[in-house]
mmCIF file of C-alpha atoms and ligand atoms in Angstrom:
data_model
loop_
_atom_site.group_PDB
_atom_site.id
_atom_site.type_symbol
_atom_site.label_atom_id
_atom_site.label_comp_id
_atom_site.label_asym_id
_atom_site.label_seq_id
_atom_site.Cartn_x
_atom_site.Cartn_y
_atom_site.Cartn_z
ATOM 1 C CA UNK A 1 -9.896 8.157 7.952
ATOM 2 C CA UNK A 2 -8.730 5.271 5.685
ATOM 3 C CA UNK A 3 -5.617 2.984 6.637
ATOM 4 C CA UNK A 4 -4.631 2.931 2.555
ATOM 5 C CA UNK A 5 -2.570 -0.086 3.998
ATOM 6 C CA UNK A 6 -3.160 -2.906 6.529
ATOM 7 C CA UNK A 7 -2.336 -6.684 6.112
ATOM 8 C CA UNK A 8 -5.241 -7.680 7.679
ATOM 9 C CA UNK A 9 -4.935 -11.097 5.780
ATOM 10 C CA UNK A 10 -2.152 -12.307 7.686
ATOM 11 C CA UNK A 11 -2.179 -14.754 10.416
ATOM 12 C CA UNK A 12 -1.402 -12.410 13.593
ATOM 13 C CA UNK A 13 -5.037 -11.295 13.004
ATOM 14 C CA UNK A 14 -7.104 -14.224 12.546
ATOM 15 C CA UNK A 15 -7.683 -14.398 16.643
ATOM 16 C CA UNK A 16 -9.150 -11.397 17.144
ATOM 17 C CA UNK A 17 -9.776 -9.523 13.640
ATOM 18 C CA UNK A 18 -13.173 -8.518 14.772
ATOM 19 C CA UNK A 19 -11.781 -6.084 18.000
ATOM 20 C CA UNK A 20 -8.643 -5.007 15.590
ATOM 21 C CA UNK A 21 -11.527 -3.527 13.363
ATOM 22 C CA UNK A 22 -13.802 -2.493 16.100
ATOM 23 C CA UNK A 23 -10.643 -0.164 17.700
ATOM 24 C CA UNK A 24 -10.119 0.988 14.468
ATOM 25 C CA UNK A 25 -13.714 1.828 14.025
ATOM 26 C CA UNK A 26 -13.316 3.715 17.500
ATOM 27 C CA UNK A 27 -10.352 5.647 16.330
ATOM 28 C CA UNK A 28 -12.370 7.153 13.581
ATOM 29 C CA UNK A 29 -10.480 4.901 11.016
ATOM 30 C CA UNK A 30 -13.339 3.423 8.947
ATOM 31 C CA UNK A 31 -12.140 2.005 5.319
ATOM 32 C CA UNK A 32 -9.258 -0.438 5.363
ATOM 33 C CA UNK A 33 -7.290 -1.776 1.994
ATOM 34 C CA UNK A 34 -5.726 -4.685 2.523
ATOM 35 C CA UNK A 35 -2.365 -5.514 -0.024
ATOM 36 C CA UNK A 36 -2.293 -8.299 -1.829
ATOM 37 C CA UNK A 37 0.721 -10.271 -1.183
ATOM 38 C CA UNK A 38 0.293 -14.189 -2.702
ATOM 39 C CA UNK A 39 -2.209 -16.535 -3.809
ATOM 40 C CA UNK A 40 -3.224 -18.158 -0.477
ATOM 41 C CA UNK A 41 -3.575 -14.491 1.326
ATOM 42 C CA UNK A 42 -5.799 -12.799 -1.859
ATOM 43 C CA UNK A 43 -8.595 -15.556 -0.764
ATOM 44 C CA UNK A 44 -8.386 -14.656 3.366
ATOM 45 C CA UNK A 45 -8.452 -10.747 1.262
ATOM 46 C CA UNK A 46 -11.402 -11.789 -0.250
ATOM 47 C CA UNK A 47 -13.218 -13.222 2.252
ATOM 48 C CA UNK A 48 -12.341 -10.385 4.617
ATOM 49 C CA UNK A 49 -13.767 -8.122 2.235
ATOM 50 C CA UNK A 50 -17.178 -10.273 2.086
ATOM 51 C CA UNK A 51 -17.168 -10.276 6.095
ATOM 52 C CA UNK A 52 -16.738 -6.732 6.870
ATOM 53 C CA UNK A 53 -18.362 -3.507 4.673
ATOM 54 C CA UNK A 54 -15.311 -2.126 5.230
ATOM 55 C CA UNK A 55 -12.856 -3.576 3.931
ATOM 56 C CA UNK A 56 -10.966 -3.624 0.518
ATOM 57 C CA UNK A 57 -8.202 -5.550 -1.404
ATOM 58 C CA UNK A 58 -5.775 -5.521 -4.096
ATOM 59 C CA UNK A 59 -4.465 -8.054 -5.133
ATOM 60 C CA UNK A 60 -0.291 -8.833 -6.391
ATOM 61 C CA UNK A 61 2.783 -10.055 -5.741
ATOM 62 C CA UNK A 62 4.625 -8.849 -3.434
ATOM 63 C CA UNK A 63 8.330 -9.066 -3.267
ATOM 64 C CA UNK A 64 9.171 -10.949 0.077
ATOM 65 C CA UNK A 65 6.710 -13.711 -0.721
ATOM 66 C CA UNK A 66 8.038 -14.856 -3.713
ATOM 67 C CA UNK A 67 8.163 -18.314 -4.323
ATOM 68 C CA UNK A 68 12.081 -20.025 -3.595
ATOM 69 C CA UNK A 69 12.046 -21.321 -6.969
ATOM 70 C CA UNK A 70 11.135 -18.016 -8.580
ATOM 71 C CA UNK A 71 12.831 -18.039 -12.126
ATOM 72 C CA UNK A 72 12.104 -16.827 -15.357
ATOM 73 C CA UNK A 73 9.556 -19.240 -16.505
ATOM 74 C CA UNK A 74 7.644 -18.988 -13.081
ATOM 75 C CA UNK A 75 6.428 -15.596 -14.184
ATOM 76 C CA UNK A 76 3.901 -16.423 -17.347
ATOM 77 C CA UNK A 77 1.891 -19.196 -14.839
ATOM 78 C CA UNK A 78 2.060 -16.831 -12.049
ATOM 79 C CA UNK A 79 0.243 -13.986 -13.975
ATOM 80 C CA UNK A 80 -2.174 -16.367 -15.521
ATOM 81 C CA UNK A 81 -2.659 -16.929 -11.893
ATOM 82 C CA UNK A 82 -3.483 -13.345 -11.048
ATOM 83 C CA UNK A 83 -5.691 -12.528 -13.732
ATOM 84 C CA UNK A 84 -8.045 -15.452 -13.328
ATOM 85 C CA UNK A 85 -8.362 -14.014 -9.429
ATOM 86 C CA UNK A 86 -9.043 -10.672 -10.787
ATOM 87 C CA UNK A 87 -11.522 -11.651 -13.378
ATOM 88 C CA UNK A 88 -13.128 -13.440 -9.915
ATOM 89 C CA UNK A 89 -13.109 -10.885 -7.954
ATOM 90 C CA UNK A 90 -14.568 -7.951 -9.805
ATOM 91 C CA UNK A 91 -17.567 -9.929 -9.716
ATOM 92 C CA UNK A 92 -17.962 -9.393 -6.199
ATOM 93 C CA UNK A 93 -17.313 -6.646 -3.774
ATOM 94 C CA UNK A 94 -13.995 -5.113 -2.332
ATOM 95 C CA UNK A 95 -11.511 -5.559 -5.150
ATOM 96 C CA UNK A 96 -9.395 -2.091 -6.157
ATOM 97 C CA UNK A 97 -6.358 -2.821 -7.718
ATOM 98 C CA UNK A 98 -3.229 -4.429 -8.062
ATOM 99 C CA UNK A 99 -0.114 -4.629 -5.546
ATOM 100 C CA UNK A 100 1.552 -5.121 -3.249
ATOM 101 C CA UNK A 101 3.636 -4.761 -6.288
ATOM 102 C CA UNK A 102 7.548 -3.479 -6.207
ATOM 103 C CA UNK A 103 11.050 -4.479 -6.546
ATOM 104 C CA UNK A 104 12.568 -4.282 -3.505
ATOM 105 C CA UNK A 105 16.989 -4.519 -3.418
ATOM 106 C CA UNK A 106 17.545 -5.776 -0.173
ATOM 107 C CA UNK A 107 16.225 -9.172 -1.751
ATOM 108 C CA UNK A 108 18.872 -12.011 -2.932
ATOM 109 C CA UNK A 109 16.099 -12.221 -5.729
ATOM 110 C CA UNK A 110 17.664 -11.189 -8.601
ATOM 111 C CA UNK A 111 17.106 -7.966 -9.608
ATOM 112 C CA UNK A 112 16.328 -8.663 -13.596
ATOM 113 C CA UNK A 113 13.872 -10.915 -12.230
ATOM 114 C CA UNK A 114 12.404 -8.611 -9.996
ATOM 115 C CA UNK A 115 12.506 -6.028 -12.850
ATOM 116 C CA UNK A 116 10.213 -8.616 -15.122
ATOM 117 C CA UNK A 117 8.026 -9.503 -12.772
ATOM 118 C CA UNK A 118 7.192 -6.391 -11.467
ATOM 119 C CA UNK A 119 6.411 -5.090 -15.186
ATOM 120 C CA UNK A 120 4.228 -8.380 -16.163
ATOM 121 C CA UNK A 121 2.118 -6.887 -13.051
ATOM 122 C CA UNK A 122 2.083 -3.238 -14.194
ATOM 123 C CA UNK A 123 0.556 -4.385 -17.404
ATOM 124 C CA UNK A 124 -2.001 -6.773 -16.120
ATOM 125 C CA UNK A 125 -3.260 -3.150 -14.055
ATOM 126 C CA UNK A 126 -2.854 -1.517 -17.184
ATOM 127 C CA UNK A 127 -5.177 -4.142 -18.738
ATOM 128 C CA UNK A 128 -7.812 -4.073 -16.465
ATOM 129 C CA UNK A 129 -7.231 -0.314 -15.823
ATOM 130 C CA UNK A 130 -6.543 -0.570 -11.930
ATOM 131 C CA UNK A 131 -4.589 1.710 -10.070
ATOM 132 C CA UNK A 132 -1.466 -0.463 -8.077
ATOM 133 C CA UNK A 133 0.471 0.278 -4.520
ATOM 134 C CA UNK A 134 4.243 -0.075 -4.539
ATOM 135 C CA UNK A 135 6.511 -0.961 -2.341
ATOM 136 C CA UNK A 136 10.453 0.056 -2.894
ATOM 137 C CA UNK A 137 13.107 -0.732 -1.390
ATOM 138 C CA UNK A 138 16.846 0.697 -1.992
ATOM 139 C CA UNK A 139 15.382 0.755 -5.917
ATOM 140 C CA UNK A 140 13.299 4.659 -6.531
ATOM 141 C CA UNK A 141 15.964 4.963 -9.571
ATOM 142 C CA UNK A 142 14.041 1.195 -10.991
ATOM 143 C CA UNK A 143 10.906 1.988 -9.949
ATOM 144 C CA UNK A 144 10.396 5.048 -11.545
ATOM 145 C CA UNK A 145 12.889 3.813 -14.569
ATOM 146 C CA UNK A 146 10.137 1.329 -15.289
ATOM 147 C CA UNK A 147 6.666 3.311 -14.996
ATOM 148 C CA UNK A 148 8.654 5.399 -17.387
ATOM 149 C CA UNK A 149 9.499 2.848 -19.665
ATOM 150 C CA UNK A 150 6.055 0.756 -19.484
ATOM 151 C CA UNK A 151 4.160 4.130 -20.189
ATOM 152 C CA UNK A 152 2.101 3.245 -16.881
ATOM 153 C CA UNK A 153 -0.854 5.674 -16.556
ATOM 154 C CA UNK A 154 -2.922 3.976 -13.815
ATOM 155 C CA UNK A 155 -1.145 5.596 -10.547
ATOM 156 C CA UNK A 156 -1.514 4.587 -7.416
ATOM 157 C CA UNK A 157 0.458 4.327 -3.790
ATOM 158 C CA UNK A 158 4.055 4.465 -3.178
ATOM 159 C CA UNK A 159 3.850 2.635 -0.431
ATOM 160 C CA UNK A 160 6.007 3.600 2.725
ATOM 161 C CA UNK A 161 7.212 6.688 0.692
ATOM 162 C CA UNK A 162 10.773 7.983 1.712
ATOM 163 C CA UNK A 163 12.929 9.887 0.115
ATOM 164 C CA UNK A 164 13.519 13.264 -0.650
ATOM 165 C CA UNK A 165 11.423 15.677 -2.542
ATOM 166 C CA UNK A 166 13.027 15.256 -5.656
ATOM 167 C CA UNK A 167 11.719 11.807 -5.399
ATOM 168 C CA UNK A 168 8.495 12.954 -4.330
ATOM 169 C CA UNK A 169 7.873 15.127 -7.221
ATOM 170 C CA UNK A 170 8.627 12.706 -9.722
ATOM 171 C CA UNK A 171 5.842 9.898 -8.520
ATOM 172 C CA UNK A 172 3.327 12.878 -7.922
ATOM 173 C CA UNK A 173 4.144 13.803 -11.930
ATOM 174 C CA UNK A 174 4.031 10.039 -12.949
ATOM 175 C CA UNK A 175 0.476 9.917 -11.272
ATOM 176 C CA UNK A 176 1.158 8.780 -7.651
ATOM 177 C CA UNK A 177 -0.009 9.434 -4.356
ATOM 178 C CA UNK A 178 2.568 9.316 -1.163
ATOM 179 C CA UNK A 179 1.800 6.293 1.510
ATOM 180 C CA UNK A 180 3.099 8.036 4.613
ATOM 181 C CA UNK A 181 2.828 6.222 7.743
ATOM 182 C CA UNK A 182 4.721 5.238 11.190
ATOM 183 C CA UNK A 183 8.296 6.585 10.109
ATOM 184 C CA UNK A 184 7.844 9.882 10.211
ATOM 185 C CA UNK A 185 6.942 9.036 13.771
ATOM 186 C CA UNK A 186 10.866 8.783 14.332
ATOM 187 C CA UNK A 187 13.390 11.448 14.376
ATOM 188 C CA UNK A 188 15.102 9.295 11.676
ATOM 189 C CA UNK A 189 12.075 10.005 9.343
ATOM 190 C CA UNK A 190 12.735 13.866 9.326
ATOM 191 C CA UNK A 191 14.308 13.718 5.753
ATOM 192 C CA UNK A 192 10.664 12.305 4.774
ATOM 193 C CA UNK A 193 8.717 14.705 6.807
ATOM 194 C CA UNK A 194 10.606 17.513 4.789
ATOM 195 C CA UNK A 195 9.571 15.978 1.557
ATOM 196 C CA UNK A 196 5.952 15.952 2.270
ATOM 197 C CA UNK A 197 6.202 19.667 3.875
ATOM 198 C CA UNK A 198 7.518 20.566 0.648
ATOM 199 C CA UNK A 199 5.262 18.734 -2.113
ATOM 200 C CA UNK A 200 2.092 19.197 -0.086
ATOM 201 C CA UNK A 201 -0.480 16.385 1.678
ATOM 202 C CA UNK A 202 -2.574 16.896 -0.925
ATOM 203 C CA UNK A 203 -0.379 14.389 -2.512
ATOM 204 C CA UNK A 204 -0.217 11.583 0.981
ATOM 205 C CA UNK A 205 -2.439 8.953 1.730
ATOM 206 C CA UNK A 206 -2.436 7.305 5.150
ATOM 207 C CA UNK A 207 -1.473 4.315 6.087
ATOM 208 C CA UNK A 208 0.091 1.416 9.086
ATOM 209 C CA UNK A 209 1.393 -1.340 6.975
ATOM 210 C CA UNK A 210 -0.102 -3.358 10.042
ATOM 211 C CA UNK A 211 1.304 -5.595 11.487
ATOM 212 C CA UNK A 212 4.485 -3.728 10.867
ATOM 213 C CA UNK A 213 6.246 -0.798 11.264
ATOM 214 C CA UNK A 214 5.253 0.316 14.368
ATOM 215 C CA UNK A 215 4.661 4.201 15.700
ATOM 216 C CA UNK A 216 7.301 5.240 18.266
ATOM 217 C CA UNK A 217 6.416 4.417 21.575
ATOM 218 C CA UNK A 218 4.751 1.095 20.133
ATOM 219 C CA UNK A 219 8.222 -0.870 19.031
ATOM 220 C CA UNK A 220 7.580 -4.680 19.638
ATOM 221 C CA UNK A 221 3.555 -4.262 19.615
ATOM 222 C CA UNK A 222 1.836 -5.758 16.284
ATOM 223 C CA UNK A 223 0.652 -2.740 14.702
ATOM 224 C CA UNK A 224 -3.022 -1.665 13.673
ATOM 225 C CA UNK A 225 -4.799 0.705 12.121
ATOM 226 C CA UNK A 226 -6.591 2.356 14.860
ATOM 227 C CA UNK A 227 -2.950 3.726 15.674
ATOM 228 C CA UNK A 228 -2.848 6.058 12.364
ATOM 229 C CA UNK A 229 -4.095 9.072 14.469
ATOM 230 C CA UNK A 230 -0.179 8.792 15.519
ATOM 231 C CA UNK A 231 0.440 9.627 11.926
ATOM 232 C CA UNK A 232 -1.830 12.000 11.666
ATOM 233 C CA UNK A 233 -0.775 14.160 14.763
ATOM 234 C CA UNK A 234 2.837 13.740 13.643
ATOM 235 C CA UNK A 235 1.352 15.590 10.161
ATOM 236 C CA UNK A 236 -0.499 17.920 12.389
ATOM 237 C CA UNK A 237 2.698 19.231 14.099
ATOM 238 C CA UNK A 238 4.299 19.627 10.796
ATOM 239 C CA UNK A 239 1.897 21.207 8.484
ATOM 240 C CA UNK A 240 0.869 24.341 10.730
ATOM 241 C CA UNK A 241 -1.132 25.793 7.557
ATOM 242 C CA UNK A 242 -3.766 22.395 7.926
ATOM 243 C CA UNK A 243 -5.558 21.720 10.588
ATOM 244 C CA UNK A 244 -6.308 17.779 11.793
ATOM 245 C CA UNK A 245 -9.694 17.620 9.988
ATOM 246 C CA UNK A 246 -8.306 19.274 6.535
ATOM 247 C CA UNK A 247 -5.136 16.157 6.690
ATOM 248 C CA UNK A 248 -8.158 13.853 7.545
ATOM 249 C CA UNK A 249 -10.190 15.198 4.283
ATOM 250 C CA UNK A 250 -7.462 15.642 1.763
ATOM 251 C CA UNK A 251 -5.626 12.400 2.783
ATOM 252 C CA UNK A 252 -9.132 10.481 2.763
ATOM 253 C CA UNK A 253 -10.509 11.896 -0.279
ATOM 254 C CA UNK A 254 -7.175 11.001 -2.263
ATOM 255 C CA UNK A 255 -7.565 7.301 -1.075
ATOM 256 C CA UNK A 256 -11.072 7.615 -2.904
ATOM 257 C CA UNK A 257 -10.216 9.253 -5.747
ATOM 258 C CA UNK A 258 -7.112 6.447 -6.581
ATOM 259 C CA UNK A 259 -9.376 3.778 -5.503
ATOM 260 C CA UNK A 260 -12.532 4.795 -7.412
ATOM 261 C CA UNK A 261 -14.652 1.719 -5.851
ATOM 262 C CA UNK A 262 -14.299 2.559 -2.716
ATOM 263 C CA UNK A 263 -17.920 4.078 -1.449
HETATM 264 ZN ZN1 LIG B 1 2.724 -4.041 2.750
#
């Protein structure tokens, strides 16, 4: 299995990173990508990704880690900033894409902002032809309004997909995969569950979002990605026409398939 979504790089890991991967490894979970989510984190990404065979990076903005002073002439610098990383990393091993990009509208960030920066990052993957992962918050309508609108043909991961199937249908058309991961572990994910029943794993990846959200049964533990198999029996109970080793397959090959340098 791959965790299509682990935050590896952050700071709850450093102690023990080599047992996190180790359990994972155990747990038949053997290809991580980690998110990018600011300057400082892409180089603990990319050194991660030099340490261990088996793990990958994107790298991005993401919306919570936004600098206080964001405004309008922040954003030019800042993707300056992220292509001179990129053009460093594909010279060495692990990089994929770009993310963890997204506009997300529980944020006091303002939204035009948001909006701006989020397409300034859709076109530097559009320039270097890299797939992206998403993350949405309370903003599908934007989202989608703007791969529309920037003619984005890369795809990628919505990460943490929920939402109807509607919803669902309309990334899969635009070129995206599903992240599914621990809330359809919760009786309050069944609205998401029936989305994915209806458009079909063989548009889901897997994923944690380690450190966070945590399966049921696990609230107030740091997450990791040895416990995706919660996930995956969670799928297993609600896809009676699949059995555990077709999700594995179908879910695994898709990570491969957005993410063409993964081996
Ligand atoms: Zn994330």
């Amino acid at each position: 299995m791959i965790d299509s979504h682990c935050h590896l790089d952050l700071a709850c890991f450093d102690n023990d990173i080599e047992q996190v991967i180790q359990r994972a490894l155990d747990n038949d979970v053997h290809q991580f990508i980690i998110p990018g989510i600011e300057p400082e984190h892409w180089v603990k990404s990319v050194r991660l990704a030099a340490q261990f065979p088996q793990c990958y990076y994107t790298l991005g903005y993401h919306p919570f880690f936004y600098p206080r002073t964001l405004n309008a002439a922040s954003i030019e610098p800042m993707i300056t900033t992220l292509a001179a990383a990129i053009d460093q990393a594909i010279t060495q091993r692990g990089f994929v894409g770009v993310g963890e990009i997204g506009i997300d509208r529980t944020l006091s960030t303002d939204l035009p902002l948001q909006i701006d920066l989020f397409d300034a990052q859709l076109h530097v993957a559009k320039t270097y032809r890299t797939p992206v992962i998403i993350h949405h918050r309370k903003s599908h309508d934007q989202i989608i309004g703007r791969l529309k609108a920037t003619q984005f043909d890369q795809g990628g991961i919505i990460h943490a997909f929920s939402g109807n199937a509607e919803i669902a249908r309309q990334y899969i058309d635009l070129g995206f995969c599903l992240g599914v991961g621990g809330t359809i572990t919760y009786p309050r994910g069944h609205k998401t569950l029936n989305a994915i029943q209806h458009v079909g794993i063989e548009h889901c990846v897997l994923e944690t979002d380690s450190p966070d959200m945590p399966m049921l049964g696990r609230q107030g533990q740091r997450n990791e990605p040895a416990y995706i198999r919660d996930v995956l029996d969670i799928l297993d109970g609600a896809l009676p026409d699949s059995t555990v080793n077709e999700i594995e397959l179908i879910t695994s090959n898709n990570v491969r398939r957005i993410f063409t340098q993964l081996q």
